[in-house]
Short mmCIF file of C-alpha atoms and ligand atoms in Angstrom, two decimals:
data_model
loop_
_atom_site.label_atom_id
_atom_site.label_comp_id
_atom_site.label_asym_id
_atom_site.label_seq_id
_atom_site.Cartn_x
_atom_site.Cartn_y
_atom_site.Cartn_z
CA MET A 1 286.06 216.81 132.68
CA THR A 2 283.53 214.54 133.26
CA LYS A 3 280.60 213.89 130.98
CA ASP A 4 277.32 215.41 131.76
CA PHE A 5 275.38 212.14 132.11
CA GLN A 6 275.75 208.95 133.86
CA ILE A 7 275.63 205.41 133.12
CA VAL A 8 274.79 202.23 135.64
CA VAL A 9 276.46 198.88 135.15
CA THR A 10 274.80 195.54 136.85
CA GLY A 11 277.12 192.90 137.84
CA ALA A 12 280.14 194.68 138.57
CA SER A 13 282.62 192.65 139.36
CA GLY A 14 282.16 190.28 136.57
CA PHE A 15 284.62 189.78 133.72
CA VAL A 16 282.90 191.98 130.97
CA ALA A 17 281.77 194.54 133.46
CA LYS A 18 285.13 195.21 135.09
CA ASN A 19 286.62 195.83 131.58
CA VAL A 20 283.66 198.06 130.65
CA ARG A 21 283.54 200.10 134.02
CA LYS A 22 287.32 200.75 133.36
CA TYR A 23 286.83 201.70 129.78
CA LEU A 24 283.95 203.90 130.77
CA SER A 25 285.90 205.51 133.46
CA GLU A 26 288.86 206.58 131.48
CA ARG A 27 286.49 208.36 129.01
CA ASN A 28 285.46 210.22 132.26
CA VAL A 29 281.63 209.07 132.12
CA LYS A 30 280.17 209.20 135.48
CA LEU A 31 279.28 205.47 136.70
CA ILE A 32 277.08 203.93 139.07
CA SER A 33 278.23 200.24 139.62
CA ILE A 34 276.17 197.52 141.16
CA SER A 35 277.62 194.25 142.96
CA ARG A 36 276.81 192.07 145.53
CA LYS A 37 279.80 191.96 146.86
CA ASN A 38 282.59 195.08 147.60
CA PHE A 39 284.57 195.98 144.93
CA LYS A 40 287.41 198.55 144.12
CA LYS A 41 286.15 201.10 142.40
CA PHE A 42 287.34 203.54 139.33
CA LYS A 43 287.72 207.19 139.13
CA ASN A 44 284.27 208.49 138.52
CA GLU A 45 282.49 205.68 139.75
CA THR A 46 280.16 205.51 142.70
CA LYS A 47 279.68 201.85 144.27
CA ILE A 48 276.63 200.15 145.29
CA VAL A 49 276.88 197.25 147.39
CA SER A 50 273.81 195.13 147.75
CA ARG A 51 273.31 191.48 147.85
CA ASN A 52 269.43 191.38 146.74
CA TYR A 53 269.85 194.55 144.47
CA ASP A 54 267.73 196.50 147.05
CA GLU A 55 265.59 199.32 145.26
CA LYS A 56 265.41 201.43 148.12
CA ILE A 57 269.38 201.65 148.05
CA ILE A 58 269.38 201.80 144.47
CA LEU A 59 266.81 203.47 143.10
CA PRO A 60 267.83 207.38 144.70
CA LYS A 61 271.14 206.65 143.01
CA ILE A 62 270.46 205.68 139.40
CA LYS A 63 267.55 208.03 138.85
CA ASN A 64 267.58 209.71 135.43
CA SER A 65 270.74 207.43 134.52
CA LEU A 66 271.58 207.94 130.46
CA GLY A 67 271.42 204.12 130.37
CA LEU A 68 271.89 200.77 132.08
CA ILE A 69 273.91 198.16 130.83
CA HIS A 70 273.11 195.07 132.44
CA LEU A 71 275.56 192.23 132.96
CA VAL A 72 274.14 190.03 135.27
CA GLY A 73 274.13 186.55 134.26
CA ILE A 74 274.80 182.91 134.91
CA GLY A 75 275.88 180.35 132.16
CA LYS A 76 275.74 177.29 134.79
CA GLN A 77 273.28 176.02 136.72
CA SER A 78 273.11 174.83 140.56
CA VAL A 79 269.91 173.99 142.61
CA LYS A 80 270.44 177.41 144.28
CA ASN A 81 270.90 179.89 141.24
CA ASP A 82 269.18 178.53 138.31
CA PHE A 83 268.76 180.22 134.70
CA ASN A 84 265.36 181.36 135.22
CA LEU A 85 266.14 183.06 138.68
CA ILE A 86 269.23 184.75 137.58
CA ASN A 87 268.81 185.15 133.48
CA VAL A 88 265.44 185.84 133.47
CA GLU A 89 263.57 186.99 136.99
CA PHE A 90 266.41 189.15 137.42
CA THR A 91 266.81 190.59 134.00
CA LYS A 92 262.43 191.62 134.98
CA LYS A 93 263.86 193.25 138.06
CA ILE A 94 266.23 195.31 136.51
CA VAL A 95 264.19 196.60 133.77
CA ASN A 96 261.47 197.31 136.58
CA LEU A 97 264.33 199.45 138.13
CA CYS A 98 265.24 201.20 134.72
CA LYS A 99 261.16 202.20 134.48
CA ARG A 100 261.16 203.40 138.12
CA GLY A 101 264.32 205.23 137.59
CA LYS A 102 263.30 206.66 134.49
CA ILE A 103 266.48 205.40 132.77
CA LYS A 104 265.37 205.30 129.06
CA LYS A 105 267.91 202.62 127.56
CA ILE A 106 269.09 199.07 128.20
CA VAL A 107 272.03 197.31 126.93
CA TYR A 108 272.12 193.68 127.40
CA THR A 109 274.25 190.83 126.58
CA SER A 110 272.75 187.69 125.38
CA GLY A 111 274.33 184.89 123.39
CA LEU A 112 275.30 184.12 119.92
CA GLY A 113 272.94 181.89 118.58
CA VAL A 114 269.93 182.66 120.90
CA SER A 115 266.79 182.66 118.76
CA LYS A 116 262.99 181.64 119.45
CA LYS A 117 263.90 178.09 118.07
CA SER A 118 266.39 177.71 120.95
CA SER A 119 266.10 174.33 122.83
CA PHE A 120 268.47 174.10 126.00
CA GLY A 121 268.06 175.95 129.06
CA TYR A 122 270.81 178.71 128.88
CA PHE A 123 269.58 179.94 125.69
CA ILE A 124 265.95 179.51 126.34
CA SER A 125 266.58 181.95 129.35
CA LYS A 126 268.69 184.21 127.47
CA TYR A 127 265.57 184.54 124.71
CA GLN A 128 262.91 184.96 127.62
CA ALA A 129 265.11 187.90 128.87
CA GLU A 130 265.52 189.44 125.36
CA GLN A 131 261.70 189.00 124.99
CA LEU A 132 261.24 191.22 128.40
CA ILE A 133 263.47 193.92 127.24
CA ILE A 134 262.16 194.00 123.72
CA LYS A 135 258.43 194.28 125.06
CA SER A 136 259.21 196.56 128.15
CA GLY A 137 258.63 199.72 125.93
CA LEU A 138 262.46 200.84 127.07
CA ASP A 139 264.92 201.50 124.05
CA TYR A 140 267.55 198.73 124.00
CA THR A 141 270.47 197.24 122.13
CA ILE A 142 270.64 193.23 122.75
CA PHE A 143 274.00 191.65 122.00
CA ARG A 144 274.38 188.14 120.85
CA PRO A 145 278.14 187.38 121.84
CA SER A 146 280.40 184.43 120.99
CA TYR A 147 283.36 184.17 123.50
CA ILE A 148 284.37 187.68 124.66
CA VAL A 149 288.33 187.09 125.26
CA GLY A 150 290.75 188.89 127.39
CA ASN A 151 292.98 188.02 129.96
CA ASP A 152 290.78 186.60 132.33
CA ASP A 153 287.63 185.43 130.58
CA LEU A 154 286.66 181.62 131.21
CA LEU A 155 288.16 180.22 128.03
CA THR A 156 291.05 181.90 128.38
CA LYS A 157 291.56 180.81 132.14
CA TYR A 158 290.29 177.26 131.02
CA LEU A 159 293.22 177.27 128.29
CA LYS A 160 295.65 178.61 130.74
CA THR A 161 294.90 176.27 133.26
CA GLN A 162 295.32 173.18 131.17
CA ILE A 163 298.59 174.40 129.85
CA LYS A 164 300.19 174.54 133.27
CA LYS A 165 298.86 171.14 133.59
CA GLY A 166 300.62 170.05 130.37
CA GLU A 167 297.32 169.04 128.10
CA ILE A 168 294.48 170.46 126.77
CA GLN A 169 291.35 168.85 126.57
CA ILE A 170 289.24 169.16 123.66
CA PRO A 171 285.75 167.84 123.85
CA GLY A 172 284.94 165.58 120.74
CA SER A 173 286.31 166.34 117.31
CA GLY A 174 287.18 170.00 117.91
CA LYS A 175 285.77 170.65 114.46
CA TYR A 176 282.75 172.87 115.54
CA SER A 177 283.71 176.80 115.40
CA ILE A 178 283.88 179.96 117.68
CA GLN A 179 283.88 183.52 116.56
CA PRO A 180 285.76 185.34 119.29
CA ILE A 181 285.66 189.13 120.09
CA TYR A 182 288.35 190.94 121.72
CA ILE A 183 287.28 192.75 125.16
CA ASN A 184 288.40 195.81 124.38
CA ASP A 185 286.17 196.05 121.30
CA VAL A 186 283.34 194.87 123.29
CA SER A 187 283.77 197.77 125.95
CA GLN A 188 283.99 199.99 123.01
CA ILE A 189 280.85 198.89 121.23
CA LEU A 190 278.59 198.85 124.34
CA TYR A 191 279.79 202.39 125.17
CA LYS A 192 278.92 203.42 121.22
CA SER A 193 275.34 201.83 121.98
CA LEU A 194 274.41 204.07 124.66
CA ILE A 195 275.47 207.23 123.24
CA GLU A 196 274.86 206.57 119.35
CA LYS A 197 271.20 206.77 118.25
CA LYS A 198 271.57 204.29 115.47
CA PHE A 199 271.68 201.41 118.00
CA LYS A 200 268.42 202.06 118.86
CA LYS A 201 265.97 198.90 119.53
CA GLN A 202 268.87 196.78 117.92
CA ILE A 203 269.77 193.12 118.12
CA LEU A 204 273.39 192.27 116.83
CA ASP A 205 275.66 189.39 117.11
CA LEU A 206 278.63 190.62 119.23
CA VAL A 207 281.36 188.37 116.99
CA GLY A 208 284.92 189.16 115.83
CA LEU A 209 285.81 188.93 112.27
CA GLU A 210 287.73 185.69 112.16
CA SER A 211 285.69 182.26 112.76
CA PHE A 212 287.91 178.97 114.22
CA THR A 213 287.08 175.48 114.53
CA PHE A 214 287.65 175.19 118.36
CA GLN A 215 290.97 172.70 117.61
CA LYS A 216 292.36 175.39 115.65
CA TYR A 217 291.66 178.20 118.22
CA VAL A 218 293.58 176.09 120.98
CA MET A 219 296.46 175.31 118.74
CA LEU A 220 297.30 178.33 117.96
CA PHE A 221 296.42 179.81 121.73
CA SER A 222 299.07 177.35 122.50
CA LYS A 223 301.72 177.06 119.90
CA THR A 224 304.48 178.75 121.73
CA THR A 225 304.05 176.14 124.72
CA LYS A 226 304.61 172.46 124.66
CA THR A 227 301.20 171.88 125.42
CA ARG A 228 299.49 168.16 124.56
CA ILE A 229 296.17 168.36 122.72
CA LYS A 230 294.17 165.56 123.37
CA ASN A 231 290.45 165.34 121.81
CA ILE A 232 288.05 163.53 124.67
CA ASN A 233 285.12 161.22 123.80
CA LEU A 234 281.92 163.64 123.67
CA GLU A 235 279.90 161.05 125.95
CA SER A 236 282.91 161.27 128.62
CA ALA A 237 282.64 164.97 128.51
CA TYR A 238 278.93 165.12 128.74
CA HIS A 239 279.26 162.43 131.41
CA ALA A 240 281.96 164.51 133.52
CA ALA A 241 279.81 167.76 133.18
CA ILE A 242 276.44 165.91 134.39
CA SER A 243 278.22 164.39 137.47
CA ASN A 244 280.30 166.82 138.79
CA PRO A 245 278.98 170.18 139.30
CA ASN A 246 282.79 171.43 139.51
CA ASN A 247 283.98 170.23 136.16
CA GLU A 248 285.36 172.78 134.05
CA PHE A 249 283.00 172.44 131.46
CA GLY A 250 279.31 172.29 132.23
CA VAL A 251 276.42 170.76 130.32
CA ASP A 252 275.48 174.03 128.81
CA ASP A 253 279.01 175.34 128.27
CA LEU A 254 279.40 172.00 125.85
CA ASN A 255 276.08 173.00 124.11
CA LEU A 256 277.29 176.02 123.43
CA LEU A 257 280.56 175.19 122.09
CA ILE A 258 279.46 172.11 120.21
CA GLY A 259 276.38 174.42 118.79
CA ASP A 260 278.79 175.79 116.01
CA PHE A 261 277.43 178.97 116.18
CA LYS A 262 277.91 181.66 113.43
CA GLY A 263 277.63 185.70 113.65
CA ASN A 264 276.89 188.32 111.30
CA HIS A 265 280.38 190.59 111.97
CA LYS A 266 279.37 192.76 108.68
CA LYS A 267 276.57 194.20 110.28
CA LEU A 268 278.54 194.77 113.58
CA GLN A 269 281.28 196.40 111.39
CA ASN A 270 279.12 198.58 109.44
CA MET A 271 276.95 199.83 112.57
CA SER A 272 280.01 200.43 114.75
CA LYS A 273 282.27 201.43 112.24
CA ILE A 274 285.05 200.59 114.82
CA SER A 275 288.36 199.09 113.86
CA PHE A 276 288.46 195.46 115.33
CA GLN A 277 291.38 193.87 117.20
CA SER A 278 292.21 190.62 114.57
CA ILE A 279 292.05 187.48 117.05
CA ASN A 280 294.36 185.71 114.67
CA GLU A 281 297.02 188.62 115.65
CA LEU A 282 296.01 188.77 119.41
CA LEU A 283 297.14 184.84 119.46
CA ASP A 284 299.96 185.21 117.59
CA SER A 285 301.37 187.83 119.70
CA GLY A 286 300.83 185.69 123.01
CA ARG A 287 298.91 188.42 124.70
CA LEU A 288 296.42 186.05 125.84
CA LEU A 289 298.89 183.60 127.56
N1 LIG B 301 281.99 186.31 128.57
C1 LIG B 301 281.36 185.96 127.43
O1 LIG B 301 282.21 185.20 126.56
C2 LIG B 301 280.07 186.04 127.32
C3 LIG B 301 279.57 185.28 126.21
C4 LIG B 301 278.23 185.54 125.73
C5 LIG B 301 277.51 185.98 126.79
N2 LIG B 301 277.90 186.42 128.07
C6 LIG B 301 276.89 187.36 128.99
O2 LIG B 301 277.44 188.55 129.34
C7 LIG B 301 277.20 188.67 130.72
C8 LIG B 301 278.59 188.72 131.38
O3 LIG B 301 279.43 188.18 131.35
P1 LIG B 301 280.90 187.90 131.90
O4 LIG B 301 281.80 186.59 131.29
O5 LIG B 301 281.25 188.57 132.95
O6 LIG B 301 280.28 186.74 133.15
P2 LIG B 301 280.86 187.04 134.94
O7 LIG B 301 281.97 187.28 134.80
O8 LIG B 301 280.26 185.43 135.23
O9 LIG B 301 280.07 187.97 135.60
C9 LIG B 301 278.29 187.90 135.71
C10 LIG B 301 278.30 188.88 136.94
O10 LIG B 301 276.91 188.50 137.17
C11 LIG B 301 276.65 188.74 138.68
N3 LIG B 301 275.86 187.29 139.01
C12 LIG B 301 276.03 186.19 139.13
N4 LIG B 301 275.17 185.44 139.94
C13 LIG B 301 274.30 186.43 140.22
C14 LIG B 301 273.07 186.26 141.20
N5 LIG B 301 272.89 184.94 141.89
N6 LIG B 301 272.59 187.28 141.81
C15 LIG B 301 273.23 188.33 141.28
N7 LIG B 301 274.12 188.74 140.39
C16 LIG B 301 275.09 187.66 140.00
C17 LIG B 301 277.92 188.57 139.19
O11 LIG B 301 278.12 189.99 139.62
P3 LIG B 301 278.83 190.62 140.84
O12 LIG B 301 279.93 189.39 141.56
O13 LIG B 301 279.34 191.94 141.04
O14 LIG B 301 277.18 190.50 142.04
C18 LIG B 301 278.86 188.29 138.36
O15 LIG B 301 280.39 188.87 138.60
C19 LIG B 301 276.72 187.49 131.08
O16 LIG B 301 275.42 187.72 130.94
C20 LIG B 301 276.76 186.64 130.35
O17 LIG B 301 275.84 185.47 130.19
C21 LIG B 301 279.09 186.69 128.34
#
């Protein structure tokens, strides 16, 4: 039987959204999912396709939902879509939709390391989006994720493509660390944050239990393949990111990676009480390849 409440998901065709929607659908949660483009819907799901998130179309359908998971965001800017427009202004629009639709709770994925001291574009926009949500008067849970990994996240896709080419390039020393978290754990926690009161008005790092240097992560990821690992000069990596908009690493991707951010897994564990997937084990099993 379906649950007697419904949840709204924005950015429905994105990596995290697809997995979260599947997870919620399998748990018989009624879903309203919104995307700019057509997508395949799951069981118990109502689909809204609207390029500009047209309020007239959306509002009547989302009214009185239990909560909204806001997963629209960009990590790379272009002249048409910059961080302010998508990460900040779009969030403002979604906050207003929540208020007008009498949706009391919003769940947002910001970024690990975001703070009032943030100094680069991507993090500044995430901080500003967080502030909009905090000051909105809505209940919220803000998550600050490290790399969320699964089968088709950006990092995993990047590594798989490089493996096919026979060489993985690591910007700089590779000694900076990442703290990946498995997508299924993320889906579970996002859901819990909507239905469990203890997540009310919380800001939590969304990180796995293990930290890896990037070099080590790449080694473990590719260990059963015969891929060469090559450290590339950081200046060259930034030059490629600045001069080629299609470069695998954008400027802010490099900032994020080299930022060496670490999160508080213990707090997440204590609050969520879930049994986290070890990323070491995941890499060992070859399931990400
Ligand atoms: N994946 C990670 O490791 C990670 C880590 C930290 C933070 N996050 C944050 O978590 C959120 C989801 O991440 P993700 O990995 O699922 O990203 P994703 O796959 O790129 O999905 C983001 C979605 O945002 C929507 N979007 C993008 N540009 C838009 C625009 N101009 N107008 C309206 N909607 C637009 C798109 O949804 P539609 O195509 O359906 O319209 C897109 O699929 C993002 O805010 C991201 O910054 C992710």
